[in-house]
């Protein structure tokens, strides 16, 4: 499960990207490049800067994934209103959340290695 507003992807020099990420932090998932959570905000541009908001994930059951998922918004425009209801995930690693506001009241993650939710900069949660 991936919710992301980053678009740097395919066609990159894998060695150069690995060197950059090694020096600055971040990771690659598939062919998508995610910078470190310390990345500075870029200028916000109305009707151009990506924005995900008001999404509901309901009735999802997943088992055996490497990662429960990632929710990564931009520093200049967070993901807003992502809601989980009756979602159950069993994975090796937890859900990575950065620059996003999510409602986790209906989310249950069991991760084998580490915490069920990995909170990075700009992560905000509604929990009860």
PDB file of C-alpha atoms in Angstrom:
ATOM      1  CA  UNK A   1       0.000   0.000   0.000  1.00  0.00           C
ATOM      2  CA  UNK A   2       1.624   3.235  -1.148  1.00  0.00           C
ATOM      3  CA  UNK A   3       0.315   6.786  -0.898  1.00  0.00           C
ATOM      4  CA  UNK A   4       2.976   9.164  -2.195  1.00  0.00           C
ATOM      5  CA  UNK A   5       3.218  12.552  -3.848  1.00  0.00           C
ATOM      6  CA  UNK A   6       6.827  12.101  -4.991  1.00  0.00           C
ATOM      7  CA  UNK A   7       7.416  11.588  -8.714  1.00  0.00           C
ATOM      8  CA  UNK A   8      11.195  11.147  -9.121  1.00  0.00           C
ATOM      9  CA  UNK A   9      11.435   7.734 -10.749  1.00  0.00           C
ATOM     10  CA  UNK A  10      12.467   5.499 -13.639  1.00  0.00           C
ATOM     11  CA  UNK A  11      15.358   6.205 -15.934  1.00  0.00           C
ATOM     12  CA  UNK A  12      17.845   7.044 -13.210  1.00  0.00           C
ATOM     13  CA  UNK A  13      21.451   5.982 -12.825  1.00  0.00           C
ATOM     14  CA  UNK A  14      21.184   3.403 -10.024  1.00  0.00           C
ATOM     15  CA  UNK A  15      24.785   3.913  -8.891  1.00  0.00           C
ATOM     16  CA  UNK A  16      24.389   7.702  -8.690  1.00  0.00           C
ATOM     17  CA  UNK A  17      21.104   7.372  -6.800  1.00  0.00           C
ATOM     18  CA  UNK A  18      22.609   4.857  -4.357  1.00  0.00           C
ATOM     19  CA  UNK A  19      25.559   7.206  -3.744  1.00  0.00           C
ATOM     20  CA  UNK A  20      23.232  10.181  -3.196  1.00  0.00           C
ATOM     21  CA  UNK A  21      20.916   8.297  -0.839  1.00  0.00           C
ATOM     22  CA  UNK A  22      23.877   6.880   1.050  1.00  0.00           C
ATOM     23  CA  UNK A  23      25.136  10.435   1.686  1.00  0.00           C
ATOM     24  CA  UNK A  24      21.776  12.168   2.262  1.00  0.00           C
ATOM     25  CA  UNK A  25      19.434   9.423   3.444  1.00  0.00           C
ATOM     26  CA  UNK A  26      16.234   8.213   1.836  1.00  0.00           C
ATOM     27  CA  UNK A  27      15.316   5.005   0.054  1.00  0.00           C
ATOM     28  CA  UNK A  28      14.145   3.473  -3.222  1.00  0.00           C
ATOM     29  CA  UNK A  29      10.922   1.471  -3.488  1.00  0.00           C
ATOM     30  CA  UNK A  30      10.557  -0.175  -6.888  1.00  0.00           C
ATOM     31  CA  UNK A  31      11.784   2.550  -9.208  1.00  0.00           C
ATOM     32  CA  UNK A  32      10.502   5.394  -7.020  1.00  0.00           C
ATOM     33  CA  UNK A  33      13.081   7.532  -5.210  1.00  0.00           C
ATOM     34  CA  UNK A  34      12.195   8.878  -1.749  1.00  0.00           C
ATOM     35  CA  UNK A  35      14.563  11.478  -0.262  1.00  0.00           C
ATOM     36  CA  UNK A  36      15.377  11.640   3.448  1.00  0.00           C
ATOM     37  CA  UNK A  37      12.719  13.086   5.731  1.00  0.00           C
ATOM     38  CA  UNK A  38      15.013  16.085   6.282  1.00  0.00           C
ATOM     39  CA  UNK A  39      14.390  17.302   2.723  1.00  0.00           C
ATOM     40  CA  UNK A  40      13.593  21.020   2.636  1.00  0.00           C
ATOM     41  CA  UNK A  41      10.194  22.132   1.348  1.00  0.00           C
ATOM     42  CA  UNK A  42      10.038  23.321  -2.239  1.00  0.00           C
ATOM     43  CA  UNK A  43       7.924  26.326  -3.229  1.00  0.00           C
ATOM     44  CA  UNK A  44       4.223  25.498  -3.183  1.00  0.00           C
ATOM     45  CA  UNK A  45       2.621  26.050  -6.582  1.00  0.00           C
ATOM     46  CA  UNK A  46      -1.187  26.212  -6.662  1.00  0.00           C
ATOM     47  CA  UNK A  47      -2.778  23.715  -9.075  1.00  0.00           C
ATOM     48  CA  UNK A  48       0.604  22.052  -9.621  1.00  0.00           C
ATOM     49  CA  UNK A  49       2.017  20.753  -6.326  1.00  0.00           C
ATOM     50  CA  UNK A  50       0.615  17.221  -5.797  1.00  0.00           C
ATOM     51  CA  UNK A  51      -1.878  16.779  -2.976  1.00  0.00           C
ATOM     52  CA  UNK A  52      -3.656  13.677  -1.718  1.00  0.00           C
ATOM     53  CA  UNK A  53      -6.582  14.217   0.637  1.00  0.00           C
ATOM     54  CA  UNK A  54      -9.740  12.605   1.985  1.00  0.00           C
ATOM     55  CA  UNK A  55      -9.033   8.962   1.097  1.00  0.00           C
ATOM     56  CA  UNK A  56     -10.604   6.074   2.991  1.00  0.00           C
ATOM     57  CA  UNK A  57      -9.177   2.535   3.016  1.00  0.00           C
ATOM     58  CA  UNK A  58     -11.754   0.067   4.317  1.00  0.00           C
ATOM     59  CA  UNK A  59     -11.982  -3.692   4.732  1.00  0.00           C
ATOM     60  CA  UNK A  60      -8.403  -4.480   3.679  1.00  0.00           C
ATOM     61  CA  UNK A  61      -6.565  -7.576   4.928  1.00  0.00           C
ATOM     62  CA  UNK A  62      -2.963  -8.171   3.850  1.00  0.00           C
ATOM     63  CA  UNK A  63      -0.419 -10.761   4.964  1.00  0.00           C
ATOM     64  CA  UNK A  64       3.182 -11.537   4.090  1.00  0.00           C
ATOM     65  CA  UNK A  65       4.255  -8.144   2.740  1.00  0.00           C
ATOM     66  CA  UNK A  66       7.783  -6.853   3.269  1.00  0.00           C
ATOM     67  CA  UNK A  67       6.379  -3.506   4.449  1.00  0.00           C
ATOM     68  CA  UNK A  68       2.876  -2.616   5.640  1.00  0.00           C
ATOM     69  CA  UNK A  69       3.092   0.384   3.338  1.00  0.00           C
ATOM     70  CA  UNK A  70       4.242   3.953   3.005  1.00  0.00           C
ATOM     71  CA  UNK A  71       2.378   7.227   3.333  1.00  0.00           C
ATOM     72  CA  UNK A  72       4.745   9.997   2.221  1.00  0.00           C
ATOM     73  CA  UNK A  73       3.554  13.494   1.433  1.00  0.00           C
ATOM     74  CA  UNK A  74       5.656  16.485   0.449  1.00  0.00           C
ATOM     75  CA  UNK A  75       7.103  18.838   3.077  1.00  0.00           C
ATOM     76  CA  UNK A  76       5.285  21.716   1.382  1.00  0.00           C
ATOM     77  CA  UNK A  77       1.951  19.858   1.075  1.00  0.00           C
ATOM     78  CA  UNK A  78       1.104  17.017   3.455  1.00  0.00           C
ATOM     79  CA  UNK A  79      -1.263  14.185   2.690  1.00  0.00           C
ATOM     80  CA  UNK A  80      -4.482  14.951   4.601  1.00  0.00           C
ATOM     81  CA  UNK A  81      -7.483  12.969   5.730  1.00  0.00           C
ATOM     82  CA  UNK A  82      -6.260   9.415   5.067  1.00  0.00           C
ATOM     83  CA  UNK A  83      -8.572   7.166   7.083  1.00  0.00           C
ATOM     84  CA  UNK A  84      -8.305   3.448   7.827  1.00  0.00           C
ATOM     85  CA  UNK A  85     -11.332   1.365   8.850  1.00  0.00           C
ATOM     86  CA  UNK A  86     -11.218  -2.383   9.465  1.00  0.00           C
ATOM     87  CA  UNK A  87      -7.693  -2.707   8.007  1.00  0.00           C
ATOM     88  CA  UNK A  88      -5.476  -5.584   9.179  1.00  0.00           C
ATOM     89  CA  UNK A  89      -1.887  -5.989   7.951  1.00  0.00           C
ATOM     90  CA  UNK A  90       0.783  -8.560   8.860  1.00  0.00           C
ATOM     91  CA  UNK A  91       4.191  -7.657   7.439  1.00  0.00           C
ATOM     92  CA  UNK A  92       7.912  -7.803   8.071  1.00  0.00           C
ATOM     93  CA  UNK A  93       8.188  -4.014   8.562  1.00  0.00           C
ATOM     94  CA  UNK A  94       5.625  -1.444   9.643  1.00  0.00           C
ATOM     95  CA  UNK A  95       3.866   1.458   7.946  1.00  0.00           C
ATOM     96  CA  UNK A  96       6.165   4.418   7.211  1.00  0.00           C
ATOM     97  CA  UNK A  97       4.408   7.787   7.666  1.00  0.00           C
ATOM     98  CA  UNK A  98       5.939  11.152   6.728  1.00  0.00           C
ATOM     99  CA  UNK A  99       4.311  14.529   6.038  1.00  0.00           C
ATOM    100  CA  UNK A 100       0.834  13.060   6.400  1.00  0.00           C
ATOM    101  CA  UNK A 101      -2.210  13.248   8.668  1.00  0.00           C
ATOM    102  CA  UNK A 102      -3.866   9.855   9.070  1.00  0.00           C
ATOM    103  CA  UNK A 103      -6.646   8.387  11.191  1.00  0.00           C
ATOM    104  CA  UNK A 104      -5.375   5.032  12.495  1.00  0.00           C
ATOM    105  CA  UNK A 105      -8.328   4.098  14.724  1.00  0.00           C
ATOM    106  CA  UNK A 106      -9.321   1.285  12.348  1.00  0.00           C
ATOM    107  CA  UNK A 107      -5.789   0.119  11.529  1.00  0.00           C
ATOM    108  CA  UNK A 108      -4.088  -2.920  13.073  1.00  0.00           C
ATOM    109  CA  UNK A 109      -0.550  -3.752  11.952  1.00  0.00           C
ATOM    110  CA  UNK A 110       1.549  -6.663  13.159  1.00  0.00           C
ATOM    111  CA  UNK A 111       5.172  -6.270  12.098  1.00  0.00           C
ATOM    112  CA  UNK A 112       7.854  -8.894  12.638  1.00  0.00           C
ATOM    113  CA  UNK A 113      10.809  -6.458  12.616  1.00  0.00           C
ATOM    114  CA  UNK A 114      10.310  -3.165  14.416  1.00  0.00           C
ATOM    115  CA  UNK A 115       7.370  -0.978  15.291  1.00  0.00           C
ATOM    116  CA  UNK A 116       4.042  -1.298  13.461  1.00  0.00           C
ATOM    117  CA  UNK A 117       4.149   2.416  12.545  1.00  0.00           C
ATOM    118  CA  UNK A 118       7.356   4.267  11.692  1.00  0.00           C
ATOM    119  CA  UNK A 119       6.835   7.971  12.364  1.00  0.00           C
ATOM    120  CA  UNK A 120       9.008  10.427  10.464  1.00  0.00           C
ATOM    121  CA  UNK A 121       8.902  14.210  10.178  1.00  0.00           C
ATOM    122  CA  UNK A 122       5.449  15.671   9.705  1.00  0.00           C
ATOM    123  CA  UNK A 123       3.539  12.521  10.716  1.00  0.00           C
ATOM    124  CA  UNK A 124       0.271  13.319  12.515  1.00  0.00           C
ATOM    125  CA  UNK A 125      -2.216  10.765  13.823  1.00  0.00           C
ATOM    126  CA  UNK A 126      -5.789  10.588  15.060  1.00  0.00           C
ATOM    127  CA  UNK A 127      -5.933   7.682  17.530  1.00  0.00           C
ATOM    128  CA  UNK A 128      -8.411   6.520  20.124  1.00  0.00           C
TER     129      UNK A 128
END
